[in-house]
Coordinates of C-alpha atoms in Angstrom, one line a residue:
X18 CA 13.6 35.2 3.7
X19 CA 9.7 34.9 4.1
X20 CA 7.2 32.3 4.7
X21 CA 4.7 31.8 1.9
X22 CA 1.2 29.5 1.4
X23 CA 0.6 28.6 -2.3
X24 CA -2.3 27.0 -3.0
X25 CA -4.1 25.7 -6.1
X26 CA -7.4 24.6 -7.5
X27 CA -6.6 22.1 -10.0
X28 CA -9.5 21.8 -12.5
X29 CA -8.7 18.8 -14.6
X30 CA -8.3 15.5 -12.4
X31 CA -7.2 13.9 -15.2
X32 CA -3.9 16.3 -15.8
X33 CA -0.6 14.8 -14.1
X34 CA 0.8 17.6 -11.5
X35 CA 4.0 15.3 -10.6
X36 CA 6.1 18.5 -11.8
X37 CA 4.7 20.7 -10.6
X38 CA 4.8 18.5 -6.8
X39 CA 8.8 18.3 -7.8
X40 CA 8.9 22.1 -8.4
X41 CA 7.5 22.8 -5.0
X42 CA 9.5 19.9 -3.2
X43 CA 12.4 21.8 -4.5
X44 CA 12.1 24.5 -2.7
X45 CA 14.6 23.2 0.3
X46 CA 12.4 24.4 3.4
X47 CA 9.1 23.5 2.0
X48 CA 5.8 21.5 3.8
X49 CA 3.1 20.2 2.2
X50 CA -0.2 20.7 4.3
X51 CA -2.9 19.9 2.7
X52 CA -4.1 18.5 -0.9
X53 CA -3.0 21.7 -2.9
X54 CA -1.8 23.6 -0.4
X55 CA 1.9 23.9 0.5
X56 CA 4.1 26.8 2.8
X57 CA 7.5 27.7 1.2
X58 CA 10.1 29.1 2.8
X59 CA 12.4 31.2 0.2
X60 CA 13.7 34.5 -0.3
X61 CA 12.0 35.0 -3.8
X62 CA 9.0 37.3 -4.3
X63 CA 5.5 35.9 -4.8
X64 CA 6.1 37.1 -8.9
X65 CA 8.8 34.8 -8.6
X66 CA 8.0 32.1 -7.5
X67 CA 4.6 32.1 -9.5
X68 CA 6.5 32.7 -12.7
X69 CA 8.6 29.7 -11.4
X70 CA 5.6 27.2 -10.9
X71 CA 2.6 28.1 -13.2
X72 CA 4.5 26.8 -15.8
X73 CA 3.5 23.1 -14.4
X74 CA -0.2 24.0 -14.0
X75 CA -2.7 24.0 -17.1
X76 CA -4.1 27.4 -18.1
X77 CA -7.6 26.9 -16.6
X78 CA -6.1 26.1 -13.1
X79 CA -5.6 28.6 -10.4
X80 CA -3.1 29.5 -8.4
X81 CA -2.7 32.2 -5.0
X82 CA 0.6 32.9 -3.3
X83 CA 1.6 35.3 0.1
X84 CA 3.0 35.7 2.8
X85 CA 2.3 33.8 5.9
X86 CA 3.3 34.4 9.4
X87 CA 3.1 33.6 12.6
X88 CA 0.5 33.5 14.8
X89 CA -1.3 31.1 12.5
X90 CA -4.1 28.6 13.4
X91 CA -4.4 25.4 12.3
X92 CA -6.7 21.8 12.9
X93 CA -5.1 18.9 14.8
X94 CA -5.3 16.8 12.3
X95 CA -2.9 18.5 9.9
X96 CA -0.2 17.6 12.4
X97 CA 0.7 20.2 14.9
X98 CA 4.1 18.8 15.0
X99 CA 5.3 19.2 11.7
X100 CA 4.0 22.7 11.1
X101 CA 5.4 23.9 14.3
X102 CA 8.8 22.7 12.9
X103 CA 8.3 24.1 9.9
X104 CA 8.1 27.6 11.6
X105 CA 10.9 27.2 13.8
X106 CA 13.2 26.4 11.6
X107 CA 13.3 30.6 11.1

């Protein structure tokens, strides 16, 4: 099982992403952290789970998956207490 940050630049405002927020809410230990960015806990490979969610993005968006671990830093204001749940639930 690993810890991964995906995170997307969406190019076209106008394009609805509500499956692709589905897709990653799916994921059952998952926390979204900031506008695109999400951390996933699962045991597939970073292949996998790209192959699993680029098929909700449009072809001129972007999209960068790996492995995260701890020590990480993060602001304040993303809620410290939420994403030091999120890596203790190991």
């Amino acid at each position: 099982m690993a810890d991964y940050m995906i995170t997307c630049d969406l190019k076209r405002p106008d394009q609805e992403y509500h499956h692709l927020l589905r897709a990653l809410a799916a994921y059952p230990d998952s926390l979204h952290i900031l506008e695109t960015t999400w951390l996933v806990r699962t045991m597939a490979t970073p292949d996998l789970i790209l192959a699993d969610l680029e098929q909700y993005v449009d072809v001129e968006d972007q999209m960068f998956i790996a492995v995260i671990q701890t020590p990480a830093a993060w602001s304040d204001s993303l809620g410290v207490d939420r994403v030091l749940h999120f890596f203790s639930q190991r």
